[in-house]
XYZ file of C-alpha atoms in Angstrom:
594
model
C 0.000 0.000 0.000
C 3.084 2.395 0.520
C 3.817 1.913 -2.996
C 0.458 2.397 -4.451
C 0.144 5.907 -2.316
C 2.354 7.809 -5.021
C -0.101 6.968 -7.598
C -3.464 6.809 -5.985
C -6.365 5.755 -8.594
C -9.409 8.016 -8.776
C -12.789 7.248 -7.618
C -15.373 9.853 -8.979
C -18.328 10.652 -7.035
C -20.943 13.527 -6.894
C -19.698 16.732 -5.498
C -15.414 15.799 -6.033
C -12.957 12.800 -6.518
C -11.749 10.067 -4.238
C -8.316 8.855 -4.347
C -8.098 5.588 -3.422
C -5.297 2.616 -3.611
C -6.181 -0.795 -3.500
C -4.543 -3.675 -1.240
C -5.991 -5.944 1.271
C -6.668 -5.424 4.873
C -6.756 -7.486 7.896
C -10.190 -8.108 9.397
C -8.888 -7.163 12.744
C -8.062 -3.292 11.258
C -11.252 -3.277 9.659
C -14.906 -1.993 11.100
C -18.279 -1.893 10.558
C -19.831 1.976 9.902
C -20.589 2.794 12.968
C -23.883 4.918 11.263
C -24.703 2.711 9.072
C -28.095 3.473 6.935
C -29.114 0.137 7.137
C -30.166 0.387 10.614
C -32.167 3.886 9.908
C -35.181 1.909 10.162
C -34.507 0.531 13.194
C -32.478 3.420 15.163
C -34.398 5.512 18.172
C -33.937 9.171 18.327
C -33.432 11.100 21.769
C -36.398 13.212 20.773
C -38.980 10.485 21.495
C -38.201 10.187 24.765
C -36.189 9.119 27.912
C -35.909 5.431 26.428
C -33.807 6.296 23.647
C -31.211 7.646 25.672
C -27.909 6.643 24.562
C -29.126 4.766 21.009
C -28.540 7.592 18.797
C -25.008 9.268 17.710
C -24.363 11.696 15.243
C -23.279 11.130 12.245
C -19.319 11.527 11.593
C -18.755 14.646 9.917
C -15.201 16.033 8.408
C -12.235 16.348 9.945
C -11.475 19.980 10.642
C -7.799 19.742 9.278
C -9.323 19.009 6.125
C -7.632 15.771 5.838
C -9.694 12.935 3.538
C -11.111 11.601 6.851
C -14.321 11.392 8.902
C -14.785 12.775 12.531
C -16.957 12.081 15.709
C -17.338 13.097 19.099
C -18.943 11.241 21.715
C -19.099 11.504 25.136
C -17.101 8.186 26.221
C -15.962 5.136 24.668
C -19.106 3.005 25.678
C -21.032 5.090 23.449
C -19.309 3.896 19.682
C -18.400 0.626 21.359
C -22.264 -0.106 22.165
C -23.129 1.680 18.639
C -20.376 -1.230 16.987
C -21.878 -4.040 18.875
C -25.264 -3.033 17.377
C -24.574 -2.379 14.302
C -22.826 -5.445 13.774
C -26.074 -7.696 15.076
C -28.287 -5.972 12.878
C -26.508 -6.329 9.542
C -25.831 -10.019 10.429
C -29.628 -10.277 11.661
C -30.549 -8.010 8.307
C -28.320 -9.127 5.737
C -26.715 -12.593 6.629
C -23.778 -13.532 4.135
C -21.620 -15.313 6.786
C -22.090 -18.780 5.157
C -21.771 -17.937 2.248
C -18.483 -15.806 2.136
C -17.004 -18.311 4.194
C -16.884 -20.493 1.248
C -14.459 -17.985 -0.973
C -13.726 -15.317 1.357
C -14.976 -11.683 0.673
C -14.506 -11.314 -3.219
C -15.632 -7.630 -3.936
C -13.302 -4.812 -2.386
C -14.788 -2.647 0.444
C -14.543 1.152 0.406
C -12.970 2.320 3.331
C -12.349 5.622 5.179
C -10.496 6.835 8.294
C -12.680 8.243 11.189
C -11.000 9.933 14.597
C -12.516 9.630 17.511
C -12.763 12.360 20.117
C -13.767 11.638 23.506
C -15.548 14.490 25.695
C -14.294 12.746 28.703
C -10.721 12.617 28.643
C -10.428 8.932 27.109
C -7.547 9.295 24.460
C -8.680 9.957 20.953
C -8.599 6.972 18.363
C -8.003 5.969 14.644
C -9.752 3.681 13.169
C -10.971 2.444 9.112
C -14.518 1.883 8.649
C -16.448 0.866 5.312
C -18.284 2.967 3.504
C -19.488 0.329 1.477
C -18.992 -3.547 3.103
C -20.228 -3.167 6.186
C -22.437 -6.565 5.754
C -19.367 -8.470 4.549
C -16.751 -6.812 7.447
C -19.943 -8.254 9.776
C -20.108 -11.285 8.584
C -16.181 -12.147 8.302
C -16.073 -10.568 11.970
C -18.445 -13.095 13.447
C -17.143 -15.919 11.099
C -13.756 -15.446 13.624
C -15.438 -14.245 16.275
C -13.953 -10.792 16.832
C -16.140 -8.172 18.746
C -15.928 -4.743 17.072
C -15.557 -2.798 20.505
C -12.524 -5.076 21.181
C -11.487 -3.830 17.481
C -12.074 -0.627 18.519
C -10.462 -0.230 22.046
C -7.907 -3.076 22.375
C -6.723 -3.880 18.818
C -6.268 -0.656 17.338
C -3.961 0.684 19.993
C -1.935 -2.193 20.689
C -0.148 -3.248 17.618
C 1.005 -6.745 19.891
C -2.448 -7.791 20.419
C -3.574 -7.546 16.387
C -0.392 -9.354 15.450
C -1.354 -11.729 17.843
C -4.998 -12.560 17.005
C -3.505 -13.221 13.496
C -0.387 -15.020 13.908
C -2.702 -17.476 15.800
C -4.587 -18.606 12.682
C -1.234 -18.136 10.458
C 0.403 -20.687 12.744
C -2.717 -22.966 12.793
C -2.295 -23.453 8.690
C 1.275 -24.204 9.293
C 1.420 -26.391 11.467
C -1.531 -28.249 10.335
C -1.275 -27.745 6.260
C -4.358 -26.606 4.446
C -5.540 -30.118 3.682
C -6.064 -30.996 7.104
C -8.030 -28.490 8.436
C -11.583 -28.516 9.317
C -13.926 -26.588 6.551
C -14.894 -23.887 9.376
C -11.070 -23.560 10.256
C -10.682 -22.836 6.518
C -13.567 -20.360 5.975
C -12.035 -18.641 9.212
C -8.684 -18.391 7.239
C -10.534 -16.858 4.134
C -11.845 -13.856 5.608
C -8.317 -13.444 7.960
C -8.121 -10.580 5.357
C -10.008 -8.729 3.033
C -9.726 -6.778 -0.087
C -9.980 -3.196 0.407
C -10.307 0.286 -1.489
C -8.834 2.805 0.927
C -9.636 6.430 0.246
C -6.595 8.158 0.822
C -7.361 11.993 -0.159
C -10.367 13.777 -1.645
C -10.565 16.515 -4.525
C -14.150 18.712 -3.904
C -15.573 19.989 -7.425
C -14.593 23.569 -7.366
C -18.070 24.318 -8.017
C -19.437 23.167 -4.898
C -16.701 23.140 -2.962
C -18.109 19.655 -0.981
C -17.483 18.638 2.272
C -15.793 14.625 2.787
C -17.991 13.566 4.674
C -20.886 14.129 1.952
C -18.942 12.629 -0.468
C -18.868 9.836 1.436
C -22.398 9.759 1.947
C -23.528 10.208 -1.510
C -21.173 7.620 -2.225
C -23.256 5.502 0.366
C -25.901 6.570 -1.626
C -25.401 5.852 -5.338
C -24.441 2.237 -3.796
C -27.298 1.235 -1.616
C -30.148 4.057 -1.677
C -29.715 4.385 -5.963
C -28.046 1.342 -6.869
C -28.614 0.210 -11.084
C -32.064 -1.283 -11.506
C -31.575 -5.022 -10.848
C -31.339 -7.326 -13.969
C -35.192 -9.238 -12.603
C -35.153 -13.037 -11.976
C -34.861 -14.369 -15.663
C -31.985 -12.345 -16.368
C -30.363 -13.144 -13.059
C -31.417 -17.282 -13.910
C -29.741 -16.790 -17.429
C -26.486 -15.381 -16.093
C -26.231 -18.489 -13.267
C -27.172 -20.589 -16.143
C -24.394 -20.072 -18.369
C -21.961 -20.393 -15.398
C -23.135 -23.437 -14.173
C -23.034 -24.638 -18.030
C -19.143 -23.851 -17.658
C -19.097 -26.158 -14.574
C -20.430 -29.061 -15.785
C -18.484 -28.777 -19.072
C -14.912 -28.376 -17.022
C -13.815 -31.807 -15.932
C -12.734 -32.043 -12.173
C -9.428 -32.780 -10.211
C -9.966 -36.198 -10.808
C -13.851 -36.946 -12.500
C -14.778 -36.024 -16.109
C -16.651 -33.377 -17.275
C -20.309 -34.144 -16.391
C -21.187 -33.127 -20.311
C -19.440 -32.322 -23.401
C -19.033 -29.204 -25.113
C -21.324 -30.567 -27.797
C -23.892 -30.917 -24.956
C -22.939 -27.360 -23.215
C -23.836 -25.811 -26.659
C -27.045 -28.176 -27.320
C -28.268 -27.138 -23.929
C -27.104 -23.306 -23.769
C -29.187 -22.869 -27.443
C -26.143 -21.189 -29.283
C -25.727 -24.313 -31.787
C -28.442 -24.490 -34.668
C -30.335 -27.348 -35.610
C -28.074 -28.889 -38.297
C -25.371 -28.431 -35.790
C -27.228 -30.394 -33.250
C -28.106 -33.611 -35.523
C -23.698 -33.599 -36.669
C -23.421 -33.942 -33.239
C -25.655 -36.830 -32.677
C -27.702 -35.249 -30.867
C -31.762 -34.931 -30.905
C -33.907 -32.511 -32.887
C -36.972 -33.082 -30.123
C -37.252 -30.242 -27.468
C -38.672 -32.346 -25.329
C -35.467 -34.515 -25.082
C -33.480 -31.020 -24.755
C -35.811 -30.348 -21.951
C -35.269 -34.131 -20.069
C -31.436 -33.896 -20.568
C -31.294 -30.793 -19.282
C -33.531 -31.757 -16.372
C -31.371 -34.621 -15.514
C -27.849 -32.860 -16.284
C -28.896 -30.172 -13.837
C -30.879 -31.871 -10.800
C -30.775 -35.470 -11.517
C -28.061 -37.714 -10.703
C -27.937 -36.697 -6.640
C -25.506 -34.730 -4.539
C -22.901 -35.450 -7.020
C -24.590 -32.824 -9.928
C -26.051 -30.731 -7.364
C -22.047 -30.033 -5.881
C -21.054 -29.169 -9.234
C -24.420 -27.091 -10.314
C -24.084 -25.600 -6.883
C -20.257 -24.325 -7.798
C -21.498 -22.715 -10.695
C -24.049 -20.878 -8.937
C -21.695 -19.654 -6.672
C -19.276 -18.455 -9.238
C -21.282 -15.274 -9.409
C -23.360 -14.970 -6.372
C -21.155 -16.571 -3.510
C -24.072 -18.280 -2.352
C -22.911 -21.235 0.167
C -25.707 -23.367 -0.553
C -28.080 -22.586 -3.489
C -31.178 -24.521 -2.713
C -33.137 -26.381 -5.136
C -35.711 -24.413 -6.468
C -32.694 -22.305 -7.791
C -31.284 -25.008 -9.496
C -34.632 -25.704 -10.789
C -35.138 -22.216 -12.284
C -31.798 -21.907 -14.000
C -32.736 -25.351 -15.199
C -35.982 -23.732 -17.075
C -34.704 -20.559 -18.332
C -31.761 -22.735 -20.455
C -35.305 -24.755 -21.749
C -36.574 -22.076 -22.252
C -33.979 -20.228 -24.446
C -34.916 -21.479 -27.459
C -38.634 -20.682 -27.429
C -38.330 -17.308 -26.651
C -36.385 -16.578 -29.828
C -38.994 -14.327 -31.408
C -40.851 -14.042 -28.263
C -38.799 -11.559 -25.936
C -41.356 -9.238 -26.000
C -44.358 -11.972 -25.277
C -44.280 -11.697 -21.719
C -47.925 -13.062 -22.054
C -46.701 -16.639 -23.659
C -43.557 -16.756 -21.837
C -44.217 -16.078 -18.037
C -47.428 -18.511 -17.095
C -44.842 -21.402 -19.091
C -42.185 -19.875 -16.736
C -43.836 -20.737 -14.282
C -45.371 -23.815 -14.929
C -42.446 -25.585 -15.302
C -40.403 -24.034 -12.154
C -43.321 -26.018 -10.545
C -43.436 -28.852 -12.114
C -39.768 -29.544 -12.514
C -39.623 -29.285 -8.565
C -40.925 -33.018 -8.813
C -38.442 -34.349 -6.136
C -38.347 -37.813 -7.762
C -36.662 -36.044 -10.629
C -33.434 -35.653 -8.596
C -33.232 -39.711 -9.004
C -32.786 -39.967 -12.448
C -29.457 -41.756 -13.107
C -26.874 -39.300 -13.911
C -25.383 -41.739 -16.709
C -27.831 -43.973 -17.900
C -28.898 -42.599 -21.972
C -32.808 -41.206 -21.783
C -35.301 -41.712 -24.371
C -34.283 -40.278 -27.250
C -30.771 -39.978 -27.145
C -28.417 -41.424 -30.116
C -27.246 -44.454 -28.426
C -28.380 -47.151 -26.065
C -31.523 -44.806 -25.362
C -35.093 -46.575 -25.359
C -37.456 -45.859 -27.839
C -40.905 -43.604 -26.690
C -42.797 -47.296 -26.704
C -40.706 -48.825 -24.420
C -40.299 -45.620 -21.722
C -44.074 -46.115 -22.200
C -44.208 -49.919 -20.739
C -41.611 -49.038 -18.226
C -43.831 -46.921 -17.049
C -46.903 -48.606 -17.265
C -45.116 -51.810 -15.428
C -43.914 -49.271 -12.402
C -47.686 -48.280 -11.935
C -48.888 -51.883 -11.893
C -46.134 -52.031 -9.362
C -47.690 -49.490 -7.134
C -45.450 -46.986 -7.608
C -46.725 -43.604 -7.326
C -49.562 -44.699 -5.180
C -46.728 -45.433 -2.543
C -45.577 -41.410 -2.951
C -42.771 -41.736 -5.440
C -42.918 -42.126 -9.193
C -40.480 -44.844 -10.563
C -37.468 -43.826 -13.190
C -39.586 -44.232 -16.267
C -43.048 -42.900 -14.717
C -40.322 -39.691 -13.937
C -39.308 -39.351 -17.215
C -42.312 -39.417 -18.878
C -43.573 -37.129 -16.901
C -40.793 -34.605 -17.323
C -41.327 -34.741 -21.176
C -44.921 -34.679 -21.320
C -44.629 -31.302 -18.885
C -42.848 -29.740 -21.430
C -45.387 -30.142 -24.345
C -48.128 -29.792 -21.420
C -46.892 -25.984 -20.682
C -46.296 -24.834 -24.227
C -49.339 -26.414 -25.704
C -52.492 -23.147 -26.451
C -53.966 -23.660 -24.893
C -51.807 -24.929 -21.287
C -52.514 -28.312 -20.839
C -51.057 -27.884 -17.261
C -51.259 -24.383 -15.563
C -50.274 -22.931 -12.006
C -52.272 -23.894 -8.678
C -55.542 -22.031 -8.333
C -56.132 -19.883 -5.518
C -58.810 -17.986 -3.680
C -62.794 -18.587 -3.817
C -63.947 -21.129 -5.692
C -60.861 -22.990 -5.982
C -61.018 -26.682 -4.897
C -57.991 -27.815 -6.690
C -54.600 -26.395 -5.232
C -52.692 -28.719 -5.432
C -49.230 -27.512 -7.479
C -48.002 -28.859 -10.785
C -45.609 -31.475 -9.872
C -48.556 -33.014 -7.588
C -50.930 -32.992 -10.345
C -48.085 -34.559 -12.608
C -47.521 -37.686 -9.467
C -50.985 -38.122 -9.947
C -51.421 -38.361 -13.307
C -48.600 -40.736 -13.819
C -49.802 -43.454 -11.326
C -52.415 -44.210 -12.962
C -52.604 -46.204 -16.271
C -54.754 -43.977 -18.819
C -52.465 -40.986 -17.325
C -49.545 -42.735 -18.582
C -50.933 -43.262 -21.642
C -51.740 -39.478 -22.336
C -48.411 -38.178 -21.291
C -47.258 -40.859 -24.113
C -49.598 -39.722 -26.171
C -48.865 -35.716 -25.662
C -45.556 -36.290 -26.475
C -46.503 -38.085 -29.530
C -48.654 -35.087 -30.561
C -45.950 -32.135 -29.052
C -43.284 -33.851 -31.373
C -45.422 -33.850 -34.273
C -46.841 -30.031 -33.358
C -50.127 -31.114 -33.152
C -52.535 -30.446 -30.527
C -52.660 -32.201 -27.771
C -55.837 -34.505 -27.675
C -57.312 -36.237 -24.484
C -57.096 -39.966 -24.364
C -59.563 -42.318 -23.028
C -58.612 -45.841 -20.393
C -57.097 -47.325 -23.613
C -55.050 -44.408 -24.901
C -57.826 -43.610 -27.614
C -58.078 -39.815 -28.243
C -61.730 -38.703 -26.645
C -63.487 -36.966 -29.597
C -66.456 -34.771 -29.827
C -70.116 -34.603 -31.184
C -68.087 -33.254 -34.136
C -66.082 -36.592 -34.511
C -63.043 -34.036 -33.387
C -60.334 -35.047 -30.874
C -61.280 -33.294 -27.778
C -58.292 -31.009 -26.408
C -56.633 -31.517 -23.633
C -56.953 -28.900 -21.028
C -55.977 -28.251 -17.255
C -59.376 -28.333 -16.338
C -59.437 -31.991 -17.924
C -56.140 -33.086 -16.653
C -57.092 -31.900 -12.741
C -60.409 -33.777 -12.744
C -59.220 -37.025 -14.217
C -56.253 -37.052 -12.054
C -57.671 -35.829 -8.931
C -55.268 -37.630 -6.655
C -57.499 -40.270 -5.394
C -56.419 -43.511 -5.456
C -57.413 -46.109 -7.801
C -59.527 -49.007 -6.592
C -57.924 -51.520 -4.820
C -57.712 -54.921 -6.576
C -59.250 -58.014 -5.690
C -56.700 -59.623 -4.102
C -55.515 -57.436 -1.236
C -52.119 -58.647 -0.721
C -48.664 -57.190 -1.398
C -47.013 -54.198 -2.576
C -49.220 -52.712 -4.699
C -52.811 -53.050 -2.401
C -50.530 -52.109 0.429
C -49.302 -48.561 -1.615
C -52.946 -48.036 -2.671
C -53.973 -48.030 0.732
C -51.318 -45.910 1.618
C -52.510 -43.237 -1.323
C -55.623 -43.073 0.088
C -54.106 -42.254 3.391
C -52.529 -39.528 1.619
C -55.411 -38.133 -0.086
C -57.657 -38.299 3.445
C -54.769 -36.187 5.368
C -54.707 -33.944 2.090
C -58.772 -33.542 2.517
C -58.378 -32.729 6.757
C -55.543 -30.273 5.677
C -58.039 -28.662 3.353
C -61.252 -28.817 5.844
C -58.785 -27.775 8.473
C -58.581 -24.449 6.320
C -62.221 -23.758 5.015
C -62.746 -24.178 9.218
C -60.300 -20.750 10.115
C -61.703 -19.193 6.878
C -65.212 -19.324 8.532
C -65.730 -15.948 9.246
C -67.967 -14.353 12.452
C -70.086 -12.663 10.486
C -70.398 -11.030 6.530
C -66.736 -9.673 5.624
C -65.999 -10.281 9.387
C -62.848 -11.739 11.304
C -61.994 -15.913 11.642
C -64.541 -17.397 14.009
C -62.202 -20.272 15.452
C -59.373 -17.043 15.309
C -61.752 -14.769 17.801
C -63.348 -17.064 19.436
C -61.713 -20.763 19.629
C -63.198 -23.899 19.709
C -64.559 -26.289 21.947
C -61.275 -27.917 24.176
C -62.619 -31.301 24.604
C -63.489 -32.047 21.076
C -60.308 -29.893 19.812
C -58.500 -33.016 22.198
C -60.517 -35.704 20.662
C -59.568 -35.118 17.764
C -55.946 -34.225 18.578
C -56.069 -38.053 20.509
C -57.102 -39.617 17.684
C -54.660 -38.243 15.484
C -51.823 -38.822 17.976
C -52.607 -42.188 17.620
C -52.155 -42.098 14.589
C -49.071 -40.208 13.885
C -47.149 -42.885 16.545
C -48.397 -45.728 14.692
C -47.531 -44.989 11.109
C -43.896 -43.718 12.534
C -43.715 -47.464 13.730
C -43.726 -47.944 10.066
C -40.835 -45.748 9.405
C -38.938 -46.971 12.154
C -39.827 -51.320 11.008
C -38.290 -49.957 7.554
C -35.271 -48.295 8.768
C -34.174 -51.404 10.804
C -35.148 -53.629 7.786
C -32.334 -51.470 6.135
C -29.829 -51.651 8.468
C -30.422 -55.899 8.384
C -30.101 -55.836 5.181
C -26.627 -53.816 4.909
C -25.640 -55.846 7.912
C -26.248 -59.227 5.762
């Protein structure tokens, strides 16, 4: 930083010019603003009252020598040290990024400033460099080690021993130990041991206005936080994550393969055309874009959700993206090619959006082998037939009755989605809500429901048939015949259709009540009942006391002895079916054993 101070870079901001060098800082030198506007909305003000004595401070103002700092008087060190404490609680309580820069440090420089402190009674007076911009991330590497900011403040600062100190510790720790060895929490500590910094070093006000430092500094606070650039909006943001993560499955690891090829990367990312695709081998069918690109992104396990997961983080520093964020990067690469010509369409593209965010949040998807060659694909894949009778055989198995879809019954499914969500009109559509509503149930529910059943198997083969062709998509009948109308038409599919066939019941149980399969359709039914009480249980608190009036049960509660009747009953109920859970996990563990 010596070096860099001859030749200070400039940082323009309204009302004069920053100088600033860059270098990093230790964490230890390093403090939250002790003003920070995050915590307007929060802060208490002398003038309302004897409570909010001692919770406000004024803000710093300029150093009278004119110097490029920022100044403050308080009445005694307890005041900024309890003001530090605070401020530190709320940003990690407000804006919580220790988890996630703990997994590659801070990566964006903070701004920061000098501010003396004067004390009004007697205390000496103290230096110390605050952000301007980074007090969340100073925060949240500060409780990552564990350093309190009034220690920071009144022991570190003036006694060079004790800084060196605290950070020779964790310097030692990695040599002694070697990176390899240490624990993941002793490594994100060693991440944030320092942080990169732009330190504003002197300050040039426009002649014009002839600006004070410390509103530079505040504008600069400002343009940051108060005016930042309008935000990209979700499907930008999911196209941005989508092309990193594409760069993350396509790299091979320290000692894996890539998870696709580049052939794939540009199949799936849209930027190869359609004679490129079939040199590569690859298919013409959007719907088999849409499955491998399902399965390359949240099948396969906690293997592709590391790697998806790293990609993610390459531009937000998110820890642990969850899965509905994999899911939505996942649709806006399907996506990419249908809104060629459609940017503007917001009315075609964002109820399909949508749709398929839902549905694709089918958690049985995340099974679907990582390897194995889908439907479709240009060698060893099945044809559409036999991904049919796969499916059909996993029904008669009980599967999806039992709450999980097999392999096949999840592929289908994934495919005939697709077509489902693009067909005019939607063949699948978002959960109703409000009045008048009985069907709420989300799209990957409907989907589970749909595909346990025989004659829903058969349409999702036969809407893929149709969505491959570009035909409409007709409604089949218990044999897979389209439906047609007094017109001698094929009758179109619809939501409406689709949510009344498959209405999540269960199908009757056979004859022979034995096994698997009369065991799962039992079990559906149990699911469908607790389903129906979850749904009474709600039209009950939506009862209201009178016209336009309050909850009845909310105001006025309900009677205790039947409330604990019921409550008994289902008790009882709840212990026995864990029973179940436990009988299976020890059948496990046998098995393992053996």
């Amino acid at each position: 930083m010596r070096r860099k101070l001859t030749e200070p870079a400039e940082l323009r901001v309204q009302g004069g010019t920053l100088l600033i060098t860059e270098t990093r800082l230790w964490s230890a030198a390093v403090l939250p603003h002790p003003a920070n506007p995050r915590e307007y909305g929060h802060r208490q003000y002398a003038l309302g009252g004897p409570g909010a004595w001692g919770t406000t401070m004024a803000e710093p103002g300029s150093s009278p020598s004119g110097a490029a700092e920022l100044a403050m008087h308080v009445g005694f060190p307890d005041v900024i040290a309890q003001r530090l404490e605070s401020t530190k609680s709320r940003l990690i309580q407000d804006n919580p990024l220790a988890q996630d820069i703990a997994v590659e440090g801070v990566l964006q420089p903070l701004t920061v400033v000098p501010l003396s402190v004067t004390h009004e009674d007697g205390h000496p007076d103290g230096a110390l460099l605050i952000t301007a911009d980074g007090s969340s991330r100073i925060s949240a590497a500060h409780e990552l080690l564990g350093y309190e900011p009034s220690r920071i403040a009144y022991e570190w600062s003036g006694d060079e021993r004790k800084l060196r100190g605290e950070i020779n510790r964790w310097i030692r720790l990695m040599r002694r130990q070697g990176w390899q060895t240490l624990t993941e929490d002793e490594r994100g500590k060693l991440r944030v041991l320092s942080v990169p910094a732009r330190v504003v070093v002197g300050f040039r006000p426009n002649r014009q206005t002839d600006q004070a430092f410390h509103t530079a500094v505040r504008n600069f606070i400002g343009l940051t936080h108060i005016r930042p650039p309008r935000p990209y909006g979700p499907a930008v943001e999911n196209e941005a994550k989508a092309d990193a993560v594409l760069d993350s499955l396509a790299e091979p690891g320290p000692s894996a393969a890539a998870h696709i090829t580049e052939a794939e990367k540009g199949w799936f990312a849209g930027t190869i055309s359609e004679g490129e695709v079939a040199t590569a081998g690859l298919s013409k069918q959007h719907d088999v874009r849409a499955a491998e690109i399902v399965r390359a992104l949240l099948g396969g396990g906690l293997r592709t959700a590391r790697r998806v997961n790293g990609g993610i983080r390459a531009l937000t520093a998110k820890q642990r993206p969850k899965r509905e964020e994999r899911v939505d990067v996942a649709v806006e690469l399907i996506l990419r090619p249908a809104r060629t010509g459609l940017s503007a369409d917001a009315k075609f593209l964002r109820p399909r959006r949508a749709v398929l965010q839902r549905a694709y949040r089918l958690p049985e998807i995340e099974d679907l082998p990582a390897d194995a060659p889908l439907e479709g694909a240009s060698t060893s894949g099945c044809t559409l037939e036999q991904l049919r009778d796969a499916a059909l055989a996993e029904a008669d198995e009980g599967l999806g009755d039992s709450g999980r879809l097999g392999t096949a019954q999840t592929e289908l499914a994934v495919k005939a989605a697709f077509h489902m969500a693009m067909a005019e009109p939607m063949a699948l559509q978002r959960e109703g809500f409000g009045r008048g509503q009985d069907d709420d149930r989300g799209a990957a529910t409907v989907l589970r429901a749909m595909l346990s059943r025989q004659r829903g198997i058969l349409q999702a083969y036969e809407v893929v048939r149709a969505g491959r062709r570009g035909d409409g998509l007709p409604e089949v009948d218990e044999t897979g015949t389209p439906v047609l109308t007094a017109d001698g038409l094929p009758r179109s599919l619809t939501d409406a259709v689709v949510r009344h066939t498959y209405g999540g019941a269960p199908a009757p149980v056979p004859e022979t009540k034995v096994g698997f399969k009369a065991a799962s359709r039992s079990w559906a039914g149990v699911r469908e009942n607790v389903e129906a009480l979850r749904r009474e249980v709600s039209t009950m608190a939506e009862v209201p006391v009178e016209e336009a009036g309050p909850s009845l049960v909310t105001r006025e509660g309900w009677d205790p002895a039947q409330v604990r009747s019921v409550r008994d009953s289902l008790d009882r109920i709840s212990r026995r079916i864990a029973a179940w859970a436990d009988r299976y996990e020890e059948r496990a563990e046998e098995s393992a054993e053996s």
